[in-house]
Amino acid sequence: METKKKVNHDLEFELEAEYRYFYDAPQFSEQLDHYPSIAFRPAYSTDWKDGYERINFKGFVRWDRDDSRTHWDIRELYFQKAKNNWELSAGLKKIYWGVAESNHLVDIINQTDAVESFDGEEKLGQPMVQFSWITNHWGTFDFFYLPIHRKRTFPGEEGRLRFGTVIDRDDLRYESGAEAWRQDFAIRWKYFVGAFDIGLSHFYGNGREPLFVFTPAGDIDAFYPVINQTGLDLQITHNAFLWKLESIHRHADAQDFVALVAGLEYTFSNIDGNGLDIGLLGEYLYDERDELALTALQNDVFFGSRVAFNDIQDTSILFGGIKDLEQSSTIFSIEASRRFGSSWTAEIEARIFSNIDNSELILSNFENDSFLRLRVSRFF
Amino acid sequence: MKASIMTSIVLLTGFLSFGQTAEERGLQIAKAAEEADLGFGSSSVTLKMTLKNKNGQSSERFLETKTLELTEDGDKSLIVFNSPKDVKGTATLTFTHKVGSDDQWLYLPSIARVKRISSNNKSGPFVGSEFAYEDLSSQEVEKYTYKFIKEEGSNLIVEQDPVDPKSGYTRRLVTYNKDKGYRIEKIEFYDRKNALLKTLTYSGYKLYQDKFWRASTFHMVNHQSNKETLLEFSDYNFEVSLSEDDFSQVALKRAGS
């Protein structure tokens, strides 16, 4: 057949101008107020055999006033082959697991690009071999072989949203003697029946989150532990309700804890007969690590609203806050985006750290780091 | 399933001479239309969506759709966006059910996330167009009650009342062409206040595999907002031989990557 021989190519670019403004005077020396920045994202894909075989590439590079935020990465570069009830991918890839909005607990395959965004949704490309097996009655099984670990990047001396001590990525050690080359594995089972979507996963290898130990001298000793992490994610979709649960148990020699996020999303759809959707979100966050939780979400509630206009420009707004249940600390956030014409988009984000309690080990470093971010992208 | 539909058509045709009610004849026509389209197995098509506002300004979207025919339950479909470029790769997977709400997943390529979404929002617009989600979902006979209105030449006009109270319509007036495999020529949509809201006109019909009529153009006009949406279909392929494996969440991610 003619279609079988056809090879498709697709090449695209996104050029983004970003401006971040921190309106409070910095807490630490060398930190700045204004951070203009430029990012470039090329993407290329080619497929053949009717799309059952393909190579995907997504690159990323950013220039910023903070040297540590000036960085580049290969987000994706992999070969994929799909046949009947299985799919095989080899190369750098991004995998997402989970259902919650305010925290992404079970999502562990990729390292977080911590300098790129505050919400933790930007990830570094992870080298892997992934095999997916789709059964008729027992859901889908995903097997991951992860041959190398990638370290997290932290803001540099000139960067905001950092600790008093600048963390140099290269100073972080590994618990494993094999260091980054420890051969890691993960498995995930995903099943759906009726209103239920359930995922069970297990990861064994170098943790993605460094473990921080505060020395009596006030220094931070940090290393990547070898962890066993079991994760559960569950969503029940019933009428306009989405009920969500994510929970993990992480075990390492130096650490053993559980964490969970549970909540719901309810959407009032097409309120005005013109497509306006208003969603309400509420989630409870718990982390047994207490104040040592790197996410600073140890016993908090998240509340928010997602407004989608469903117009030609895909205008949408997400706003909300995370409130600590034991202390006064609250983080407010708003994200809004809209398309202009057919190839421009604009995005506004604000994060406001409010009444941060001095006893917060992590958040107290960010109390002056409320910011506004404006992004304009052009797609080619 | 096929046999039972055949049987009911034979039975219903038999009743004709005994004086058939308008409801029975309406249902009979809807079943005849479903029967005429049975057996396509699977298909794929690319489409261009043009959105026009009342000032004549327009914007375009390109999509690809794959459909798998199922007879025990509703069809499965996969829709992938190719443009605008900022949403390229966004894809939806829908399992239609004859009774009850559909199952639907959304793939967001920027964070590689598959998200189960509520199919509750039937009356809302699909990506800013004049098509509501319910206008584009698989048209199962069980989703309406029927009433035959009148016959005009080869055209049969049937009123369809949505069973689901979440529908945005009180009724639809559907024009079937009985000489062309009961293909649909036109649908008029009446809103919840029973006022004429939209008219959908099908044109550029082609016959595929000597059995399946497919329109190359869907033209939806909203009479209340004066906005329009044009869907232009191209490269209909009935020989793709897709299977259930092409409609999994794994396939959804692959389609959007």
XYZ file of C-alpha atoms in Angstrom:
637
model
C 0.000 0.000 0.000
C 1.167 3.478 -0.828
C 0.492 4.906 2.625
C 2.840 2.373 4.231
C 5.791 3.830 2.368
C 4.996 7.404 3.245
C 7.429 9.164 5.571
C 6.183 12.317 7.292
C 8.414 15.096 8.577
C 7.383 17.912 10.849
C 9.621 20.745 12.037
C 8.480 23.566 14.315
C 9.923 26.289 16.530
C 8.693 28.321 19.444
C 10.452 31.555 20.365
C 9.514 32.954 23.756
C 10.247 36.254 25.447
C 9.816 36.237 29.213
C 9.972 38.920 31.847
C 9.971 38.152 35.553
C 9.634 40.937 38.076
C 10.153 40.423 41.823
C 8.630 43.453 43.503
C 10.044 42.937 47.018
C 13.661 43.800 47.845
C 15.777 40.647 47.796
C 16.524 38.751 50.975
C 19.983 37.564 49.904
C 22.882 39.451 48.381
C 23.431 39.384 44.608
C 19.741 38.672 43.949
C 18.049 40.927 41.356
C 14.568 42.358 40.762
C 14.180 42.197 36.965
C 14.826 39.074 34.936
C 14.284 39.427 31.191
C 14.783 36.134 29.399
C 14.502 34.399 26.033
C 13.722 30.750 25.331
C 13.798 28.739 22.136
C 12.063 25.401 21.634
C 12.671 23.466 18.403
C 10.634 20.322 17.719
C 11.087 17.766 14.985
C 9.247 14.530 14.387
C 9.280 11.995 11.625
C 7.056 8.958 11.310
C 6.579 6.089 8.910
C 4.553 2.867 8.700
C 1.353 4.905 9.201
C 2.778 6.461 12.361
C 3.511 3.126 14.073
C 7.222 3.956 13.946
C 8.592 7.386 14.697
C 11.397 9.568 16.019
C 10.474 12.586 18.160
C 12.765 15.432 19.197
C 12.091 18.403 21.458
C 14.908 20.750 22.373
C 15.032 23.628 24.830
C 17.381 26.528 25.503
C 17.000 29.591 27.743
C 19.073 32.701 28.311
C 18.499 34.484 31.632
C 20.229 37.010 33.895
C 20.650 34.220 36.437
C 23.522 32.121 35.060
C 22.018 28.942 36.510
C 18.762 29.622 34.710
C 20.626 30.010 31.425
C 20.419 26.370 30.429
C 19.614 23.975 27.647
C 18.202 20.475 27.505
C 17.046 17.742 25.194
C 13.519 17.275 26.492
C 12.787 14.403 24.123
C 14.743 12.419 21.582
C 13.452 8.903 21.159
C 12.573 6.185 18.745
C 9.193 4.545 19.130
C 7.637 1.454 17.628
C 4.056 0.371 18.227
C 2.505 -2.895 17.180
C -0.886 -4.290 18.133
C -0.978 -4.333 21.942
C 2.535 -3.139 22.715
C 4.674 -0.052 22.309
C 8.433 0.340 22.737
C 10.288 3.650 23.214
C 14.026 4.178 23.569
C 15.758 7.497 24.190
C 15.104 10.664 26.177
C 11.429 10.991 27.000
C 8.949 12.654 29.317
C 6.469 10.583 31.316
C 3.658 12.026 33.427
C 1.805 10.126 36.154
C -0.915 11.445 38.417
C -4.249 13.198 38.721
C -3.887 16.050 41.243
C -3.416 19.740 40.410
C -1.606 21.299 43.378
C 1.149 18.734 43.884
C 2.553 15.962 41.721
C 3.521 13.212 44.143
C 3.487 10.018 42.104
C 5.168 11.598 39.080
C 8.760 10.420 39.468
C 10.305 9.292 36.175
C 11.707 12.674 35.085
C 13.886 15.063 37.064
C 12.267 18.449 37.715
C 13.695 21.451 35.900
C 13.585 23.488 39.100
C 14.977 26.711 37.619
C 12.484 26.762 34.765
C 9.209 26.969 36.672
C 7.982 27.177 40.252
C 5.136 24.675 39.858
C 7.466 21.733 39.163
C 5.759 20.861 35.895
C 8.835 21.479 33.729
C 10.939 18.329 33.469
C 14.324 17.276 32.125
C 14.455 14.623 29.427
C 15.047 11.195 31.013
C 17.022 8.490 29.167
C 14.955 5.305 29.205
C 13.695 2.202 27.555
C 9.930 2.001 28.033
C 7.816 -0.995 27.152
C 4.027 -0.698 27.313
C 1.858 -3.784 27.223
C -1.878 -3.291 26.796
C -3.940 -6.282 27.925
C -7.565 -6.946 27.046
C -8.930 -7.193 30.562
C -6.167 -6.258 32.982
C -5.246 -2.748 31.974
C -1.882 -1.478 30.782
C 1.534 -2.360 32.183
C 4.472 0.012 31.680
C 8.032 -1.143 32.308
C 10.859 1.381 32.545
C 14.605 0.856 32.448
C 16.348 4.071 33.502
C 20.108 3.808 32.916
C 21.199 7.238 34.179
C 20.066 9.772 36.780
C 19.959 13.511 36.104
C 20.572 16.003 38.898
C 18.273 18.866 39.693
C 19.451 22.372 38.852
C 19.007 25.101 41.462
C 18.989 28.886 41.090
C 22.419 30.522 41.197
C 23.665 33.393 43.319
C 21.803 35.969 41.200
C 18.611 33.922 41.184
C 15.464 34.264 43.251
C 13.545 31.405 44.851
C 16.710 29.990 46.411
C 18.051 29.240 49.881
C 20.464 31.508 51.721
C 23.226 29.128 50.719
C 23.523 28.682 46.970
C 23.247 25.009 46.092
C 25.715 23.917 43.473
C 24.282 20.979 41.578
C 27.720 19.340 41.428
C 28.122 19.426 45.223
C 25.197 17.067 45.653
C 26.387 13.510 46.255
C 24.787 10.137 45.633
C 24.127 7.483 48.231
C 24.738 4.856 45.564
C 28.340 3.967 44.752
C 27.368 3.817 41.103
C 26.337 7.484 41.411
C 24.386 8.718 38.380
C 24.965 5.426 36.548
C 22.969 3.335 38.982
C 20.647 1.206 36.829
C 17.103 2.071 37.900
C 13.741 0.459 37.206
C 10.080 1.366 37.452
C 6.776 -0.321 36.735
C 3.283 1.069 36.484
C -0.120 -0.525 36.134
C -2.951 1.619 34.779
C -6.516 0.382 34.787
C -9.842 1.896 33.937
C -13.324 0.606 34.661
C -16.458 2.746 34.480
C -15.941 5.953 36.429
C -12.628 4.737 37.931
C -9.120 5.402 36.623
C -6.487 3.807 38.798
C -2.686 3.737 38.622
C -0.254 1.770 40.800
C 3.453 2.332 40.415
C 6.752 1.344 41.935
C 10.124 3.000 41.441
C 13.477 1.641 42.636
C 16.538 3.784 42.117
C 18.194 7.152 42.666
C 15.614 9.548 44.079
C 14.705 12.608 42.047
C 14.410 14.795 45.150
C 17.674 15.432 46.991
C 17.593 14.806 50.728
C 18.594 17.898 52.700
C 20.298 17.635 56.023
C 20.883 20.882 57.903
C 24.201 20.781 59.720
C 24.622 22.528 63.117
C 26.814 25.122 61.364
C 23.803 26.100 59.269
C 25.107 24.503 56.101
C 23.055 22.219 53.947
C 24.307 18.740 53.238
C 22.387 17.272 50.370
C 22.495 13.966 48.507
C 20.348 11.754 46.302
C 19.267 8.689 48.278
C 18.442 5.290 46.804
C 14.691 4.986 47.213
C 11.852 2.544 46.860
C 8.705 4.484 46.129
C 5.235 3.026 45.734
C 2.580 5.324 44.317
C -1.179 5.198 43.943
C -3.267 7.552 41.855
C -7.016 7.339 41.582
C -9.631 9.460 39.884
C -13.367 8.943 39.984
C -15.174 10.849 37.253
C -18.826 11.249 38.111
C -20.980 13.771 36.241
C -19.296 17.140 36.732
C -17.234 15.855 39.691
C -13.662 14.636 39.521
C -12.561 13.000 42.797
C -8.797 12.684 43.040
C -6.293 10.895 45.228
C -2.523 10.552 44.972
C -0.416 8.903 47.627
C 3.186 7.748 47.924
C 5.261 5.758 50.336
C 8.990 6.458 49.966
C 11.597 4.371 51.720
C 15.344 5.019 51.896
C 17.941 4.213 54.545
C 17.807 7.793 55.775
C 14.132 8.413 55.232
C 10.731 6.721 55.380
C 7.507 8.635 54.907
C 4.082 8.778 53.333
C 2.494 11.736 51.587
C -0.859 12.264 49.965
C -2.975 14.747 48.120
C -6.735 14.257 47.958
C -9.402 16.498 46.559
C -12.013 17.257 43.984
C -12.776 19.359 40.971
C -16.298 20.421 40.050
C -17.091 22.226 36.797
C -20.092 24.421 36.083
C -20.087 24.152 32.307
C -21.453 26.458 29.630
C -22.862 28.796 32.280
C -23.767 31.608 29.914
C -24.771 29.424 26.963
C -21.666 30.793 25.319
C -19.125 28.291 26.520
C -18.005 29.782 29.832
C -16.816 27.026 32.169
C -16.007 27.663 35.813
C -14.299 24.882 37.702
C -13.798 24.795 41.458
C -10.835 22.940 42.892
C -10.049 21.884 46.416
C -7.244 19.616 47.584
C -5.751 18.603 50.910
C -1.986 18.005 51.065
C -0.187 15.955 53.646
C 3.492 15.067 53.948
C 4.858 13.066 56.863
C 8.279 14.735 56.468
C 6.701 17.817 58.012
C 8.845 20.941 57.645
C 11.570 19.043 55.783
C 9.246 18.429 52.841
C 11.004 20.106 49.945
C 7.657 21.081 48.485
C 6.721 22.814 51.770
C 3.303 21.185 51.477
C 3.132 19.242 54.718
C -0.364 19.967 56.003
C -2.018 22.425 53.671
C -5.155 23.036 51.689
C -5.271 24.157 48.096
C -8.317 26.001 46.797
C -8.708 27.409 43.338
C -10.788 28.051 40.292
C -10.276 27.370 36.626
C -12.139 29.662 34.234
C -12.228 28.656 30.568
C -13.961 30.864 28.038
C -13.896 28.244 25.252
C -13.508 31.051 22.758
C -11.500 31.112 19.534
C -8.449 32.377 21.469
C -8.655 29.608 24.122
C -8.669 32.189 26.905
C -8.281 30.602 30.330
C -7.493 31.661 33.875
C -6.418 29.510 36.818
C -6.183 31.115 40.211
C -5.936 29.875 43.739
C -4.000 29.598 46.913
C -2.264 27.119 49.145
C -2.813 27.722 52.842
C -0.868 26.109 55.620
C -3.269 24.681 58.198
C -0.942 25.148 61.164
C 0.814 28.371 60.294
C -0.073 31.632 58.621
C 1.808 30.899 55.388
C -0.200 31.225 52.191
C 0.865 31.177 48.548
C -1.511 32.801 46.075
C -1.191 32.183 42.378
C -2.808 33.203 39.130
C -2.092 31.965 35.625
C -3.871 33.325 32.556
C -3.286 32.581 28.896
C -4.682 33.574 25.526
C -3.832 33.124 21.859
C -3.485 36.078 19.498
C -3.964 35.424 15.802
C -2.947 31.913 14.855
C 0.665 31.808 16.026
C 1.100 34.074 19.052
C 0.275 33.321 22.679
C 0.547 35.411 25.825
C 0.678 34.177 29.391
C 0.636 35.978 32.725
C 1.606 34.341 36.004
C 1.804 35.725 39.512
C 2.882 33.980 42.728
C 2.481 35.803 45.981
C 4.077 34.566 49.196
C 1.935 35.935 51.974
C 2.478 35.893 55.754
C 5.231 33.309 55.492
C 5.879 31.975 58.966
C 9.495 32.379 60.102
C 9.556 28.799 61.333
C 8.997 27.488 57.784
C 12.368 25.946 56.924
C 11.902 26.042 53.160
C 9.339 28.768 52.472
C 10.965 31.369 54.737
C 13.720 31.635 52.111
C 11.160 32.732 49.514
C 9.176 35.246 51.550
C 10.480 38.185 49.491
C 10.175 36.327 46.196
C 6.608 37.109 45.134
C 6.743 37.682 41.413
C 4.945 38.575 38.207
C 5.833 36.754 35.016
C 4.841 37.721 31.496
C 5.454 35.433 28.547
C 4.882 36.037 24.865
C 5.471 33.191 22.423
C 5.628 33.076 18.663
C 5.208 29.730 16.921
C 6.860 29.019 13.565
C -27.261 -6.931 17.264
C -27.401 -6.582 13.518
C -30.027 -9.298 13.335
C -32.216 -7.658 15.932
C -32.111 -4.334 14.097
C -33.026 -6.112 10.871
C -35.856 -7.882 12.640
C -37.214 -4.679 14.084
C -37.074 -2.984 10.710
C -38.989 -5.869 9.154
C -41.485 -5.742 12.011
C -41.869 -1.982 11.832
C -42.331 -2.093 8.069
C -45.019 -4.693 8.647
C -46.849 -2.376 10.995
C -47.026 0.341 8.332
C -50.190 -1.002 6.807
C -51.840 -1.194 10.208
C -51.370 2.510 10.851
C -48.031 3.385 12.358
C -47.715 6.187 14.880
C -45.443 9.172 14.133
C -43.154 8.010 16.979
C -42.817 4.542 15.489
C -42.080 5.876 12.030
C -39.516 8.335 13.379
C -37.672 5.561 15.223
C -37.904 3.351 12.149
C -36.185 6.012 10.021
C -33.417 6.557 12.604
C -32.814 2.801 12.726
C -32.810 2.573 8.941
C -30.153 5.314 8.843
C -28.070 3.470 11.442
C -28.480 0.190 9.546
C -27.402 1.832 6.272
C -24.139 2.931 7.876
C -23.343 -0.369 9.624
C -20.187 -2.228 8.761
C -17.702 0.545 7.969
C -15.399 -0.958 10.584
C -13.017 1.934 10.965
C -12.155 5.143 9.184
C -9.806 8.089 9.362
C -10.223 11.597 7.998
C -8.501 14.964 8.182
C -10.550 18.088 8.601
C -10.214 21.815 8.420
C -12.369 23.832 10.783
C -13.047 27.458 9.879
C -14.585 29.657 12.563
C -16.244 32.869 11.409
C -17.571 35.602 13.643
C -20.394 37.981 12.762
C -17.915 40.524 11.323
C -16.594 37.935 8.888
C -13.225 37.484 10.640
C -12.135 33.880 10.517
C -9.640 31.513 12.089
C -8.676 27.984 11.128
C -7.910 24.725 12.856
C -6.702 21.433 11.411
C -7.655 18.139 13.008
C -7.386 14.421 12.354
C -10.071 11.990 13.408
C -10.058 8.216 13.687
C -13.229 6.234 14.363
C -13.762 2.611 15.317
C -17.238 1.185 14.794
C -18.635 -0.925 17.605
C -22.090 -2.459 17.568
C -22.527 -3.772 21.127
C -21.756 -0.327 22.512
C -21.086 3.109 21.028
C -18.154 3.929 18.736
C -14.648 4.914 19.861
C -12.965 7.994 18.432
C -9.621 9.777 18.581
C -9.248 13.439 17.621
C -5.834 15.116 17.263
C -5.218 18.849 16.757
C -2.528 19.829 14.263
C -3.111 23.589 14.473
C -3.110 26.251 15.918
C 0.503 25.419 16.694
C 0.336 26.204 20.413
C -2.195 23.381 20.878
C -0.656 21.000 18.341
C -0.755 17.458 19.664
C -3.690 18.071 22.001
C -5.855 15.012 21.555
C -9.064 13.462 22.869
C -10.108 9.835 23.172
C -13.827 9.143 23.508
C -15.657 5.900 24.247
C -19.289 6.571 23.377
C -21.933 4.638 25.273
C -25.432 3.991 24.006
C -26.768 4.509 27.502
C -25.135 6.683 30.158
C -22.325 9.200 29.897
C -19.359 8.754 27.572
C -15.804 8.132 28.782
C -13.343 10.792 27.652
C -9.627 11.457 28.065
C -7.618 14.510 27.094
C -3.902 14.466 26.239
C -1.933 17.646 26.990
C 1.351 17.447 25.052
C 3.184 20.255 26.913
C 3.320 18.215 30.121
C 2.675 14.783 28.493
C -0.365 14.319 30.727
C -3.401 12.160 30.054
C -6.381 13.463 31.977
C -9.777 11.812 32.306
C -12.340 14.547 31.771
C -16.026 14.807 32.500
C -18.311 14.278 29.535
C -20.949 16.214 31.402
C -20.484 19.309 29.274
C -22.550 18.339 26.245
C -23.942 21.717 25.353
C -20.666 23.649 25.500
C -18.857 24.689 22.329
C -16.129 22.467 20.905
C -12.911 24.589 20.769
C -14.758 27.865 20.345
C -16.777 26.629 17.366
C -20.532 26.637 16.783
C -20.490 22.852 17.201
C -21.396 21.656 20.671
C -19.699 18.522 21.974
C -23.002 16.662 21.551
C -23.171 17.632 17.853
C -19.882 15.876 17.180
C -20.283 12.774 19.319
C -21.282 9.448 17.822
C -24.990 9.526 16.943
C -26.472 6.501 18.677
C -30.179 5.745 18.138
C -30.710 5.342 21.899
C -29.773 8.989 22.606
C -33.074 10.411 21.276
C -36.789 9.804 21.115
C -38.354 10.280 17.692
C -41.372 11.681 15.923
C -41.922 11.606 12.166
C -43.003 15.033 10.883
C -43.360 14.930 7.122
C -42.147 13.612 3.777
C -40.926 15.985 1.031
C -39.929 14.083 -2.116
C -37.113 11.790 -1.040
C -36.601 13.735 2.187
C -37.992 12.521 5.494
C -38.130 15.021 8.331
C -37.943 13.602 11.834
C -38.045 15.392 15.172
C -35.520 14.091 17.674
C -35.760 14.846 21.388
C -32.561 14.256 23.378
C -32.942 11.733 26.206
C -30.186 13.398 28.255
C -31.486 16.385 30.273
C -27.977 17.928 29.994
C -28.439 18.410 26.252
C -28.573 22.028 25.117
C -31.576 21.334 22.888
C -35.274 20.710 23.337
C -35.382 19.131 19.894
C -33.651 18.719 16.569
C -35.358 18.568 13.185
C -33.396 16.129 11.053
C -33.813 15.755 7.302
C -32.953 12.258 6.019
C -32.633 11.402 2.323
C -34.247 7.981 1.968
C -32.999 7.491 -1.620
C -29.367 8.042 -0.618
C -28.929 5.530 2.183
C -30.810 7.701 4.686
C -27.949 10.190 4.755
C -28.625 13.398 6.700
C -29.032 16.550 4.605
C -29.824 19.075 7.303
C -30.341 19.462 11.054
C -32.128 22.353 12.734
C -31.380 22.785 16.440
C -33.879 24.334 18.860
C -32.544 25.676 22.146
C -33.950 25.094 25.628
C -36.478 27.878 25.047
C -37.546 26.082 21.854
C -36.228 28.918 19.646
C -34.320 28.071 16.459
C -30.638 28.208 17.466
C -28.577 26.673 14.675
C -28.829 25.054 11.265
C -26.337 22.434 10.105
C -26.210 21.737 6.368
C -24.322 18.781 4.880
C -22.994 19.033 1.312
C -20.514 17.503 -1.105
C -21.612 13.944 -0.355
C -19.515 11.098 -1.735
C -20.249 7.393 -1.656
C -17.441 5.257 -0.226
C -17.158 1.499 -0.728
C -20.554 1.593 -2.519
C -22.271 1.899 0.835
C -21.197 4.758 3.065
C -22.253 8.328 2.329
C -19.902 10.947 3.775
C -20.352 14.704 3.366
C -17.232 16.707 2.553
C -18.645 19.877 4.138
C -20.578 20.550 7.350
C -21.813 24.124 7.570
C -23.166 25.231 10.947
C -24.862 28.630 11.216
C -25.858 30.060 14.587
C -28.944 32.239 14.001
C -28.755 33.891 17.401
C -25.078 34.947 17.373
C -24.637 35.091 13.566
C -21.443 33.081 13.901
C -20.594 30.208 11.581
C -18.359 27.154 11.550
C -17.347 25.247 8.451
C -15.917 21.727 8.621
C -14.214 20.534 5.458
C -13.296 16.841 5.380
C -10.604 15.382 3.154
C -8.748 12.108 2.656
C -11.518 9.845 3.959
C -9.924 6.450 4.433
C -12.088 3.378 5.050
C -9.193 0.977 4.570
C -7.115 1.895 7.618
C -8.188 -1.322 9.418
C -7.909 0.139 12.910
C -8.492 -2.006 15.971
C -9.167 -1.483 19.693
C -5.381 -1.148 20.117
C -5.509 2.151 18.214
C -7.973 3.571 20.761
C -6.101 3.029 24.034
C -4.617 5.690 26.313
C -1.204 4.566 25.053
C -2.384 5.270 21.490
C -3.765 8.635 22.639
C -0.314 9.686 23.900
C 1.309 8.410 20.722
C -1.124 10.382 18.563
C -0.342 13.618 20.381
C 3.442 13.198 20.625
